[in-house]
C-alpha cells in the first residue's frame, strides 16, 4: 500500500506469460476458483486454464456464468461455488466483468453478509482472498484497480 493507493503485487506481461498462470496461482493457494465467461469457455480458454492448473498439481472449480455486466447474483453464485469447493485462491480470466466479479467474490469470501451491506461505507473486516487476474480485453483496467462495478438488480 502506497498512501491510500492500492496496486497489484505483481504485473506480468509479454509473450508466453499466460503459460505461467498456474505457477502464479500456485504461489497463492492450491485450490482455485476460475471466474470467467461463456466466451472464454467457447474459445477453449477456460479448459486450457483448468488443464494448466491441474497439470501444476492444483485443484480447481469453474464459475463461467458471467454475462455482460456483473450483478450481485453473479457474486453470490461465485461465492457459493467458492465456499462449497473450499477454494483458497481466485483466477479471473476475461474482460472487466469477469475481473470485477472476481474481485467482489475475493473480498466477500471472508466477510459476512452481502456485498450490498458494505455500500454504506462499512469497512471489510477480513482481507480478500488472493486473486490472479488475466485480462483478455484492453481498456477497463480492472486488473490494476481496487474498484469493482457490480449492479444491484433490485435498486
PDB file of N, CA, C and O in Angstrom, residues 64-141:
ATOM      1  N   UNK A  64     -18.423 -19.923 -14.700  1.00  0.00           N
ATOM      2  CA  UNK A  64     -18.337 -19.323 -16.034  1.00  0.00           C
ATOM      3  C   UNK A  64     -19.668 -18.759 -16.506  1.00  0.00           C
ATOM      4  O   UNK A  64     -19.975 -18.797 -17.687  1.00  0.00           O
ATOM      5  N   UNK A  65     -20.453 -18.230 -15.605  1.00  0.00           N
ATOM      6  CA  UNK A  65     -21.791 -17.757 -15.961  1.00  0.00           C
ATOM      7  C   UNK A  65     -21.938 -16.240 -15.957  1.00  0.00           C
ATOM      8  O   UNK A  65     -23.031 -15.726 -15.762  1.00  0.00           O
ATOM      9  N   UNK A  66     -20.868 -15.514 -16.150  1.00  0.00           N
ATOM     10  CA  UNK A  66     -20.953 -14.056 -16.141  1.00  0.00           C
ATOM     11  C   UNK A  66     -21.291 -13.569 -17.547  1.00  0.00           C
ATOM     12  O   UNK A  66     -20.540 -13.796 -18.489  1.00  0.00           O
ATOM     13  N   UNK A  67     -22.433 -12.939 -17.658  1.00  0.00           N
ATOM     14  CA  UNK A  67     -22.890 -12.409 -18.936  1.00  0.00           C
ATOM     15  C   UNK A  67     -22.932 -10.885 -18.825  1.00  0.00           C
ATOM     16  O   UNK A  67     -23.514 -10.350 -17.898  1.00  0.00           O
ATOM     17  N   UNK A  68     -22.332 -10.209 -19.750  1.00  0.00           N
ATOM     18  CA  UNK A  68     -22.278  -8.741 -19.801  1.00  0.00           C
ATOM     19  C   UNK A  68     -21.932  -8.137 -18.443  1.00  0.00           C
ATOM     20  O   UNK A  68     -20.923  -8.496 -17.864  1.00  0.00           O
ATOM     21  N   UNK A  69     -22.770  -7.257 -17.940  1.00  0.00           N
ATOM     22  CA  UNK A  69     -22.435  -6.544 -16.704  1.00  0.00           C
ATOM     23  C   UNK A  69     -22.728  -7.395 -15.468  1.00  0.00           C
ATOM     24  O   UNK A  69     -23.808  -7.950 -15.342  1.00  0.00           O
ATOM     25  N   UNK A  70     -21.775  -7.473 -14.518  1.00  0.00           N
ATOM     26  CA  UNK A  70     -21.967  -8.328 -13.352  1.00  0.00           C
ATOM     27  C   UNK A  70     -22.964  -7.744 -12.353  1.00  0.00           C
ATOM     28  O   UNK A  70     -23.036  -6.538 -12.158  1.00  0.00           O
ATOM     29  N   UNK A  71     -23.709  -8.646 -11.726  1.00  0.00           N
ATOM     30  CA  UNK A  71     -24.696  -8.257 -10.726  1.00  0.00           C
ATOM     31  C   UNK A  71     -24.374  -8.941  -9.398  1.00  0.00           C
ATOM     32  O   UNK A  71     -23.511  -9.814  -9.327  1.00  0.00           O
ATOM     33  N   UNK A  72     -25.112  -8.560  -8.366  1.00  0.00           N
ATOM     34  CA  UNK A  72     -24.979  -9.230  -7.071  1.00  0.00           C
ATOM     35  C   UNK A  72     -25.248 -10.729  -7.198  1.00  0.00           C
ATOM     36  O   UNK A  72     -24.650 -11.530  -6.476  1.00  0.00           O
ATOM     37  N   UNK A  73     -26.102 -11.102  -8.119  1.00  0.00           N
ATOM     38  CA  UNK A  73     -26.409 -12.521  -8.334  1.00  0.00           C
ATOM     39  C   UNK A  73     -25.149 -13.268  -8.762  1.00  0.00           C
ATOM     40  O   UNK A  73     -24.875 -14.371  -8.278  1.00  0.00           O
ATOM     41  N   UNK A  74     -24.369 -12.680  -9.662  1.00  0.00           N
ATOM     42  CA  UNK A  74     -23.120 -13.317 -10.101  1.00  0.00           C
ATOM     43  C   UNK A  74     -22.159 -13.490  -8.928  1.00  0.00           C
ATOM     44  O   UNK A  74     -21.521 -14.533  -8.787  1.00  0.00           O
ATOM     45  N   UNK A  75     -22.046 -12.473  -8.108  1.00  0.00           N
ATOM     46  CA  UNK A  75     -21.157 -12.544  -6.946  1.00  0.00           C
ATOM     47  C   UNK A  75     -21.614 -13.661  -6.013  1.00  0.00           C
ATOM     48  O   UNK A  75     -20.801 -14.478  -5.565  1.00  0.00           O
ATOM     49  N   UNK A  76     -22.908 -13.722  -5.753  1.00  0.00           N
ATOM     50  CA  UNK A  76     -23.433 -14.750  -4.848  1.00  0.00           C
ATOM     51  C   UNK A  76     -23.256 -16.150  -5.419  1.00  0.00           C
ATOM     52  O   UNK A  76     -22.902 -17.085  -4.689  1.00  0.00           O
ATOM     53  N   UNK A  77     -23.464 -16.317  -6.722  1.00  0.00           N
ATOM     54  CA  UNK A  77     -23.264 -17.628  -7.347  1.00  0.00           C
ATOM     55  C   UNK A  77     -21.802 -18.058  -7.251  1.00  0.00           C
ATOM     56  O   UNK A  77     -21.502 -19.206  -6.923  1.00  0.00           O
ATOM     57  N   UNK A  78     -20.904 -17.130  -7.545  1.00  0.00           N
ATOM     58  CA  UNK A  78     -19.478 -17.433  -7.447  1.00  0.00           C
ATOM     59  C   UNK A  78     -19.051 -17.761  -6.027  1.00  0.00           C
ATOM     60  O   UNK A  78     -18.269 -18.688  -5.789  1.00  0.00           O
ATOM     61  N   UNK A  79     -19.573 -17.011  -5.070  1.00  0.00           N
ATOM     62  CA  UNK A  79     -19.281 -17.272  -3.658  1.00  0.00           C
ATOM     63  C   UNK A  79     -19.771 -18.652  -3.228  1.00  0.00           C
ATOM     64  O   UNK A  79     -19.089 -19.350  -2.474  1.00  0.00           O
ATOM     65  N   UNK A  80     -20.943 -19.029  -3.698  1.00  0.00           N
ATOM     66  CA  UNK A  80     -21.479 -20.353  -3.365  1.00  0.00           C
ATOM     67  C   UNK A  80     -20.521 -21.447  -3.830  1.00  0.00           C
ATOM     68  O   UNK A  80     -20.228 -22.386  -3.085  1.00  0.00           O
ATOM     69  N   UNK A  81     -20.025 -21.336  -5.054  1.00  0.00           N
ATOM     70  CA  UNK A  81     -19.090 -22.336  -5.580  1.00  0.00           C
ATOM     71  C   UNK A  81     -17.794 -22.305  -4.789  1.00  0.00           C
ATOM     72  O   UNK A  81     -17.275 -23.347  -4.377  1.00  0.00           O
ATOM     73  N   UNK A  82     -17.261 -21.121  -4.556  1.00  0.00           N
ATOM     74  CA  UNK A  82     -16.003 -20.973  -3.820  1.00  0.00           C
ATOM     75  C   UNK A  82     -16.095 -21.624  -2.439  1.00  0.00           C
ATOM     76  O   UNK A  82     -15.211 -22.398  -2.048  1.00  0.00           O
ATOM     77  N   UNK A  83     -17.154 -21.352  -1.725  1.00  0.00           N
ATOM     78  CA  UNK A  83     -17.313 -21.893  -0.375  1.00  0.00           C
ATOM     79  C   UNK A  83     -17.573 -23.396  -0.391  1.00  0.00           C
ATOM     80  O   UNK A  83     -17.009 -24.134   0.411  1.00  0.00           O
ATOM     81  N   UNK A  84     -18.423 -23.842  -1.300  1.00  0.00           N
ATOM     82  CA  UNK A  84     -18.739 -25.269  -1.388  1.00  0.00           C
ATOM     83  C   UNK A  84     -17.486 -26.087  -1.735  1.00  0.00           C
ATOM     84  O   UNK A  84     -17.264 -27.162  -1.198  1.00  0.00           O
ATOM     85  N   UNK A  85     -16.659 -25.551  -2.623  1.00  0.00           N
ATOM     86  CA  UNK A  85     -15.461 -26.251  -3.084  1.00  0.00           C
ATOM     87  C   UNK A  85     -14.247 -26.024  -2.190  1.00  0.00           C
ATOM     88  O   UNK A  85     -13.234 -26.691  -2.339  1.00  0.00           O
ATOM     89  N   UNK A  86     -14.320 -25.036  -1.290  1.00  0.00           N
ATOM     90  CA  UNK A  86     -13.195 -24.741  -0.404  1.00  0.00           C
ATOM     91  C   UNK A  86     -12.013 -24.089  -1.107  1.00  0.00           C
ATOM     92  O   UNK A  86     -10.861 -24.313  -0.733  1.00  0.00           O
ATOM     93  N   UNK A  87     -12.287 -23.259  -2.091  1.00  0.00           N
ATOM     94  CA  UNK A  87     -11.211 -22.597  -2.848  1.00  0.00           C
ATOM     95  C   UNK A  87     -10.484 -21.579  -1.977  1.00  0.00           C
ATOM     96  O   UNK A  87     -11.101 -20.907  -1.150  1.00  0.00           O
ATOM     97  N   UNK A  88      -9.163 -21.463  -2.179  1.00  0.00           N
ATOM     98  CA  UNK A  88      -8.377 -20.517  -1.392  1.00  0.00           C
ATOM     99  C   UNK A  88      -7.621 -19.498  -2.243  1.00  0.00           C
ATOM    100  O   UNK A  88      -6.806 -18.732  -1.739  1.00  0.00           O
ATOM    101  N   UNK A  89      -7.892 -19.487  -3.540  1.00  0.00           N
ATOM    102  CA  UNK A  89      -7.319 -18.512  -4.461  1.00  0.00           C
ATOM    103  C   UNK A  89      -8.279 -18.395  -5.647  1.00  0.00           C
ATOM    104  O   UNK A  89      -9.000 -19.343  -5.960  1.00  0.00           O
ATOM    105  N   UNK A  90      -8.290 -17.220  -6.274  1.00  0.00           N
ATOM    106  CA  UNK A  90      -9.178 -16.994  -7.416  1.00  0.00           C
ATOM    107  C   UNK A  90      -8.338 -16.641  -8.637  1.00  0.00           C
ATOM    108  O   UNK A  90      -7.409 -15.829  -8.554  1.00  0.00           O
ATOM    109  N   UNK A  91      -8.680 -17.263  -9.760  1.00  0.00           N
ATOM    110  CA  UNK A  91      -8.104 -16.917 -11.054  1.00  0.00           C
ATOM    111  C   UNK A  91      -9.231 -16.346 -11.901  1.00  0.00           C
ATOM    112  O   UNK A  91     -10.229 -17.028 -12.147  1.00  0.00           O
ATOM    113  N   UNK A  92      -9.100 -15.092 -12.309  1.00  0.00           N
ATOM    114  CA  UNK A  92     -10.102 -14.449 -13.156  1.00  0.00           C
ATOM    115  C   UNK A  92      -9.525 -14.279 -14.552  1.00  0.00           C
ATOM    116  O   UNK A  92      -8.442 -13.714 -14.708  1.00  0.00           O
ATOM    117  N   UNK A  93     -10.244 -14.780 -15.550  1.00  0.00           N
ATOM    118  CA  UNK A  93      -9.799 -14.685 -16.933  1.00  0.00           C
ATOM    119  C   UNK A  93     -10.950 -14.140 -17.758  1.00  0.00           C
ATOM    120  O   UNK A  93     -12.014 -14.756 -17.825  1.00  0.00           O
ATOM    121  N   UNK A  94     -10.746 -12.980 -18.360  1.00  0.00           N
ATOM    122  CA  UNK A  94     -11.790 -12.395 -19.185  1.00  0.00           C
ATOM    123  C   UNK A  94     -11.713 -10.881 -19.186  1.00  0.00           C
ATOM    124  O   UNK A  94     -10.688 -10.291 -18.828  1.00  0.00           O
ATOM    125  N   UNK A  95     -12.826 -10.276 -19.526  1.00  0.00           N
ATOM    126  CA  UNK A  95     -12.908  -8.824 -19.552  1.00  0.00           C
ATOM    127  C   UNK A  95     -13.221  -8.247 -18.183  1.00  0.00           C
ATOM    128  O   UNK A  95     -13.207  -8.956 -17.168  1.00  0.00           O
ATOM    129  N   UNK A  96     -13.518  -6.975 -18.166  1.00  0.00           N
ATOM    130  CA  UNK A  96     -13.762  -6.273 -16.914  1.00  0.00           C
ATOM    131  C   UNK A  96     -14.872  -6.873 -16.068  1.00  0.00           C
ATOM    132  O   UNK A  96     -14.793  -6.862 -14.839  1.00  0.00           O
ATOM    133  N   UNK A  97     -15.896  -7.433 -16.697  1.00  0.00           N
ATOM    134  CA  UNK A  97     -16.995  -8.027 -15.931  1.00  0.00           C
ATOM    135  C   UNK A  97     -16.522  -9.227 -15.123  1.00  0.00           C
ATOM    136  O   UNK A  97     -16.886  -9.383 -13.958  1.00  0.00           O
ATOM    137  N   UNK A  98     -15.701 -10.069 -15.725  1.00  0.00           N
ATOM    138  CA  UNK A  98     -15.155 -11.234 -15.006  1.00  0.00           C
ATOM    139  C   UNK A  98     -14.233 -10.779 -13.884  1.00  0.00           C
ATOM    140  O   UNK A  98     -14.302 -11.305 -12.769  1.00  0.00           O
ATOM    141  N   UNK A  99     -13.380  -9.818 -14.181  1.00  0.00           N
ATOM    142  CA  UNK A  99     -12.426  -9.353 -13.179  1.00  0.00           C
ATOM    143  C   UNK A  99     -13.135  -8.652 -12.025  1.00  0.00           C
ATOM    144  O   UNK A  99     -12.788  -8.862 -10.857  1.00  0.00           O
ATOM    145  N   UNK A 100     -14.140  -7.836 -12.336  1.00  0.00           N
ATOM    146  CA  UNK A 100     -14.893  -7.154 -11.279  1.00  0.00           C
ATOM    147  C   UNK A 100     -15.635  -8.158 -10.394  1.00  0.00           C
ATOM    148  O   UNK A 100     -15.648  -8.028  -9.165  1.00  0.00           O
ATOM    149  N   UNK A 101     -16.247  -9.154 -11.017  1.00  0.00           N
ATOM    150  CA  UNK A 101     -16.946 -10.181 -10.246  1.00  0.00           C
ATOM    151  C   UNK A 101     -15.971 -10.918  -9.342  1.00  0.00           C
ATOM    152  O   UNK A 101     -16.245 -11.152  -8.164  1.00  0.00           O
ATOM    153  N   UNK A 102     -14.816 -11.273  -9.882  1.00  0.00           N
ATOM    154  CA  UNK A 102     -13.808 -12.000  -9.098  1.00  0.00           C
ATOM    155  C   UNK A 102     -13.318 -11.167  -7.919  1.00  0.00           C
ATOM    156  O   UNK A 102     -13.112 -11.702  -6.820  1.00  0.00           O
ATOM    157  N   UNK A 103     -13.137  -9.871  -8.119  1.00  0.00           N
ATOM    158  CA  UNK A 103     -12.705  -9.018  -7.003  1.00  0.00           C
ATOM    159  C   UNK A 103     -13.763  -8.993  -5.902  1.00  0.00           C
ATOM    160  O   UNK A 103     -13.425  -9.065  -4.712  1.00  0.00           O
ATOM    161  N   UNK A 104     -15.028  -8.913  -6.291  1.00  0.00           N
ATOM    162  CA  UNK A 104     -16.100  -8.906  -5.293  1.00  0.00           C
ATOM    163  C   UNK A 104     -16.178 -10.248  -4.565  1.00  0.00           C
ATOM    164  O   UNK A 104     -16.361 -10.291  -3.347  1.00  0.00           O
ATOM    165  N   UNK A 105     -16.014 -11.346  -5.289  1.00  0.00           N
ATOM    166  CA  UNK A 105     -16.009 -12.671  -4.659  1.00  0.00           C
ATOM    167  C   UNK A 105     -14.843 -12.766  -3.680  1.00  0.00           C
ATOM    168  O   UNK A 105     -14.995 -13.246  -2.553  1.00  0.00           O
ATOM    169  N   UNK A 106     -13.678 -12.295  -4.105  1.00  0.00           N
ATOM    170  CA  UNK A 106     -12.477 -12.365  -3.255  1.00  0.00           C
ATOM    171  C   UNK A 106     -12.677 -11.620  -1.942  1.00  0.00           C
ATOM    172  O   UNK A 106     -12.317 -12.116  -0.873  1.00  0.00           O
ATOM    173  N   UNK A 107     -13.262 -10.437  -1.991  1.00  0.00           N
ATOM    174  CA  UNK A 107     -13.424  -9.649  -0.774  1.00  0.00           C
ATOM    175  C   UNK A 107     -14.545 -10.198   0.103  1.00  0.00           C
ATOM    176  O   UNK A 107     -14.469 -10.144   1.326  1.00  0.00           O
ATOM    177  N   UNK A 108     -15.562 -10.771  -0.509  1.00  0.00           N
ATOM    178  CA  UNK A 108     -16.678 -11.298   0.278  1.00  0.00           C
ATOM    179  C   UNK A 108     -16.394 -12.683   0.839  1.00  0.00           C
ATOM    180  O   UNK A 108     -17.092 -13.126   1.749  1.00  0.00           O
ATOM    181  N   UNK A 109     -15.381 -13.357   0.351  1.00  0.00           N
ATOM    182  CA  UNK A 109     -15.079 -14.722   0.796  1.00  0.00           C
ATOM    183  C   UNK A 109     -14.877 -14.810   2.301  1.00  0.00           C
ATOM    184  O   UNK A 109     -15.279 -15.782   2.925  1.00  0.00           O
ATOM    185  N   UNK A 110     -14.294 -13.802   2.892  1.00  0.00           N
ATOM    186  CA  UNK A 110     -14.038 -13.834   4.327  1.00  0.00           C
ATOM    187  C   UNK A 110     -14.838 -12.832   5.126  1.00  0.00           C
ATOM    188  O   UNK A 110     -14.555 -12.603   6.302  1.00  0.00           O
ATOM    189  N   UNK A 111     -15.835 -12.242   4.496  1.00  0.00           N
ATOM    190  CA  UNK A 111     -16.643 -11.232   5.171  1.00  0.00           C
ATOM    191  C   UNK A 111     -18.110 -11.638   5.185  1.00  0.00           C
ATOM    192  O   UNK A 111     -18.598 -12.214   4.225  1.00  0.00           O
ATOM    193  N   UNK A 112     -18.799 -11.329   6.271  1.00  0.00           N
ATOM    194  CA  UNK A 112     -20.193 -11.760   6.400  1.00  0.00           C
ATOM    195  C   UNK A 112     -21.147 -10.917   5.567  1.00  0.00           C
ATOM    196  O   UNK A 112     -20.827  -9.810   5.153  1.00  0.00           O
ATOM    197  N   UNK A 113     -22.332 -11.471   5.353  1.00  0.00           N
ATOM    198  CA  UNK A 113     -23.401 -10.733   4.699  1.00  0.00           C
ATOM    199  C   UNK A 113     -23.287 -10.712   3.196  1.00  0.00           C
ATOM    200  O   UNK A 113     -22.647 -11.552   2.577  1.00  0.00           O
ATOM    201  N   UNK A 114     -23.914  -9.701   2.625  1.00  0.00           N
ATOM    202  CA  UNK A 114     -23.935  -9.484   1.179  1.00  0.00           C
ATOM    203  C   UNK A 114     -23.077  -8.264   0.851  1.00  0.00           C
ATOM    204  O   UNK A 114     -22.882  -7.390   1.700  1.00  0.00           O
ATOM    205  N   UNK A 115     -22.606  -8.189  -0.361  1.00  0.00           N
ATOM    206  CA  UNK A 115     -21.848  -7.019  -0.803  1.00  0.00           C
ATOM    207  C   UNK A 115     -22.662  -5.748  -0.594  1.00  0.00           C
ATOM    208  O   UNK A 115     -22.123  -4.704  -0.231  1.00  0.00           O
ATOM    209  N   UNK A 116     -23.961  -5.863  -0.752  1.00  0.00           N
ATOM    210  CA  UNK A 116     -24.867  -4.722  -0.556  1.00  0.00           C
ATOM    211  C   UNK A 116     -24.717  -4.117   0.847  1.00  0.00           C
ATOM    212  O   UNK A 116     -24.855  -2.911   1.037  1.00  0.00           O
ATOM    213  N   UNK A 117     -24.394  -4.962   1.839  1.00  0.00           N
ATOM    214  CA  UNK A 117     -24.248  -4.488   3.218  1.00  0.00           C
ATOM    215  C   UNK A 117     -23.100  -3.499   3.393  1.00  0.00           C
ATOM    216  O   UNK A 117     -23.061  -2.775   4.391  1.00  0.00           O
ATOM    217  N   UNK A 118     -22.174  -3.456   2.456  1.00  0.00           N
ATOM    218  CA  UNK A 118     -20.984  -2.610   2.577  1.00  0.00           C
ATOM    219  C   UNK A 118     -21.061  -1.330   1.745  1.00  0.00           C
ATOM    220  O   UNK A 118     -20.139  -0.523   1.771  1.00  0.00           O
ATOM    221  N   UNK A 119     -22.144  -1.140   1.022  1.00  0.00           N
ATOM    222  CA  UNK A 119     -22.258   0.029   0.171  1.00  0.00           C
ATOM    223  C   UNK A 119     -22.433   1.323   0.941  1.00  0.00           C
ATOM    224  O   UNK A 119     -22.273   2.395   0.388  1.00  0.00           O
ATOM    225  N   UNK A 120     -22.718   1.254   2.223  1.00  0.00           N
ATOM    226  CA  UNK A 120     -22.881   2.472   3.011  1.00  0.00           C
ATOM    227  C   UNK A 120     -21.549   2.977   3.558  1.00  0.00           C
ATOM    228  O   UNK A 120     -21.507   3.940   4.302  1.00  0.00           O
ATOM    229  N   UNK A 121     -20.465   2.318   3.195  1.00  0.00           N
ATOM    230  CA  UNK A 121     -19.141   2.757   3.632  1.00  0.00           C
ATOM    231  C   UNK A 121     -18.533   1.909   4.730  1.00  0.00           C
ATOM    232  O   UNK A 121     -17.408   2.173   5.152  1.00  0.00           O
ATOM    233  N   UNK A 122     -19.265   0.893   5.214  1.00  0.00           N
ATOM    234  CA  UNK A 122     -18.685  -0.002   6.219  1.00  0.00           C
ATOM    235  C   UNK A 122     -17.434  -0.668   5.649  1.00  0.00           C
ATOM    236  O   UNK A 122     -17.378  -1.002   4.464  1.00  0.00           O
ATOM    237  N   UNK A 123     -16.446  -0.862   6.499  1.00  0.00           N
ATOM    238  CA  UNK A 123     -15.193  -1.490   6.099  1.00  0.00           C
ATOM    239  C   UNK A 123     -15.289  -3.005   6.187  1.00  0.00           C
ATOM    240  O   UNK A 123     -15.954  -3.547   7.064  1.00  0.00           O
ATOM    241  N   UNK A 124     -14.596  -3.667   5.280  1.00  0.00           N
ATOM    242  CA  UNK A 124     -14.495  -5.117   5.347  1.00  0.00           C
ATOM    243  C   UNK A 124     -13.558  -5.464   6.497  1.00  0.00           C
ATOM    244  O   UNK A 124     -12.518  -4.854   6.657  1.00  0.00           O
ATOM    245  N   UNK A 125     -13.937  -6.445   7.285  1.00  0.00           N
ATOM    246  CA  UNK A 125     -13.131  -6.832   8.441  1.00  0.00           C
ATOM    247  C   UNK A 125     -11.985  -7.770   8.064  1.00  0.00           C
ATOM    248  O   UNK A 125     -10.938  -7.760   8.687  1.00  0.00           O
ATOM    249  N   UNK A 126     -12.184  -8.588   7.048  1.00  0.00           N
ATOM    250  CA  UNK A 126     -11.166  -9.546   6.630  1.00  0.00           C
ATOM    251  C   UNK A 126     -10.620  -9.174   5.261  1.00  0.00           C
ATOM    252  O   UNK A 126     -11.352  -8.644   4.422  1.00  0.00           O
ATOM    253  N   UNK A 127      -9.353  -9.484   5.016  1.00  0.00           N
ATOM    254  CA  UNK A 127      -8.762  -9.178   3.704  1.00  0.00           C
ATOM    255  C   UNK A 127      -9.328 -10.112   2.634  1.00  0.00           C
ATOM    256  O   UNK A 127      -9.856 -11.185   2.950  1.00  0.00           O
ATOM    257  N   UNK A 128      -9.202  -9.731   1.372  1.00  0.00           N
ATOM    258  CA  UNK A 128      -9.701 -10.589   0.295  1.00  0.00           C
ATOM    259  C   UNK A 128      -8.817 -11.824   0.099  1.00  0.00           C
ATOM    260  O   UNK A 128      -7.655 -11.839   0.515  1.00  0.00           O
ATOM    261  N   UNK A 129      -9.388 -12.820  -0.539  1.00  0.00           N
ATOM    262  CA  UNK A 129      -8.589 -13.968  -0.967  1.00  0.00           C
ATOM    263  C   UNK A 129      -7.608 -13.500  -2.038  1.00  0.00           C
ATOM    264  O   UNK A 129      -7.874 -12.523  -2.743  1.00  0.00           O
ATOM    265  N   UNK A 130      -6.502 -14.208  -2.210  1.00  0.00           N
ATOM    266  CA  UNK A 130      -5.595 -13.863  -3.307  1.00  0.00           C
ATOM    267  C   UNK A 130      -6.316 -13.985  -4.651  1.00  0.00           C
ATOM    268  O   UNK A 130      -7.128 -14.895  -4.850  1.00  0.00           O
ATOM    269  N   UNK A 131      -6.001 -13.067  -5.536  1.00  0.00           N
ATOM    270  CA  UNK A 131      -6.635 -13.010  -6.858  1.00  0.00           C
ATOM    271  C   UNK A 131      -5.566 -12.842  -7.923  1.00  0.00           C
ATOM    272  O   UNK A 131      -4.734 -11.934  -7.831  1.00  0.00           O
ATOM    273  N   UNK A 132      -5.600 -13.709  -8.925  1.00  0.00           N
ATOM    274  CA  UNK A 132      -4.748 -13.579 -10.105  1.00  0.00           C
ATOM    275  C   UNK A 132      -5.677 -13.189 -11.246  1.00  0.00           C
ATOM    276  O   UNK A 132      -6.627 -13.918 -11.552  1.00  0.00           O
ATOM    277  N   UNK A 133      -5.445 -12.030 -11.850  1.00  0.00           N
ATOM    278  CA  UNK A 133      -6.322 -11.503 -12.899  1.00  0.00           C
ATOM    279  C   UNK A 133      -5.615 -11.547 -14.246  1.00  0.00           C
ATOM    280  O   UNK A 133      -4.502 -11.050 -14.381  1.00  0.00           O
ATOM    281  N   UNK A 134      -6.288 -12.146 -15.227  1.00  0.00           N
ATOM    282  CA  UNK A 134      -5.769 -12.227 -16.592  1.00  0.00           C
ATOM    283  C   UNK A 134      -6.764 -11.511 -17.501  1.00  0.00           C
ATOM    284  O   UNK A 134      -7.789 -12.075 -17.876  1.00  0.00           O
ATOM    285  N   UNK A 135      -6.481 -10.248 -17.841  1.00  0.00           N
ATOM    286  CA  UNK A 135      -7.406  -9.515 -18.709  1.00  0.00           C
ATOM    287  C   UNK A 135      -7.293  -9.992 -20.154  1.00  0.00           C
ATOM    288  O   UNK A 135      -6.199 -10.263 -20.644  1.00  0.00           O
ATOM    289  N   UNK A 136      -8.449 -10.135 -20.802  1.00  0.00           N
ATOM    290  CA  UNK A 136      -8.459 -10.545 -22.205  1.00  0.00           C
ATOM    291  C   UNK A 136      -8.956  -9.429 -23.116  1.00  0.00           C
ATOM    292  O   UNK A 136      -9.069  -9.630 -24.316  1.00  0.00           O
ATOM    293  N   UNK A 137      -9.260  -8.284 -22.528  1.00  0.00           N
ATOM    294  CA  UNK A 137      -9.663  -7.114 -23.300  1.00  0.00           C
ATOM    295  C   UNK A 137      -8.840  -5.926 -22.815  1.00  0.00           C
ATOM    296  O   UNK A 137      -8.349  -5.925 -21.692  1.00  0.00           O
ATOM    297  N   UNK A 138      -8.714  -4.944 -23.650  1.00  0.00           N
ATOM    298  CA  UNK A 138      -7.987  -3.740 -23.259  1.00  0.00           C
ATOM    299  C   UNK A 138      -8.990  -2.651 -22.907  1.00  0.00           C
ATOM    300  O   UNK A 138     -10.036  -2.541 -23.530  1.00  0.00           O
ATOM    301  N   UNK A 139      -8.678  -1.873 -21.899  1.00  0.00           N
ATOM    302  CA  UNK A 139      -9.498  -0.701 -21.665  1.00  0.00           C
ATOM    303  C   UNK A 139     -10.084  -0.537 -20.290  1.00  0.00           C
ATOM    304  O   UNK A 139     -10.179   0.579 -19.804  1.00  0.00           O
ATOM    305  N   UNK A 140     -10.530  -1.606 -19.623  1.00  0.00           N
ATOM    306  CA  UNK A 140     -11.201  -1.396 -18.342  1.00  0.00           C
ATOM    307  C   UNK A 140     -10.214  -1.096 -17.230  1.00  0.00           C
ATOM    308  O   UNK A 140     -10.524  -0.351 -16.312  1.00  0.00           O
ATOM    309  N   UNK A 141      -9.039  -1.707 -17.261  1.00  0.00           N
ATOM    310  CA  UNK A 141      -8.059  -1.515 -16.200  1.00  0.00           C
ATOM    311  C   UNK A 141      -8.451  -2.197 -14.904  1.00  0.00           C
ATOM    312  O   UNK A 141      -7.832  -1.980 -13.865  1.00  0.00           O
TER     313      UNK A 141
END
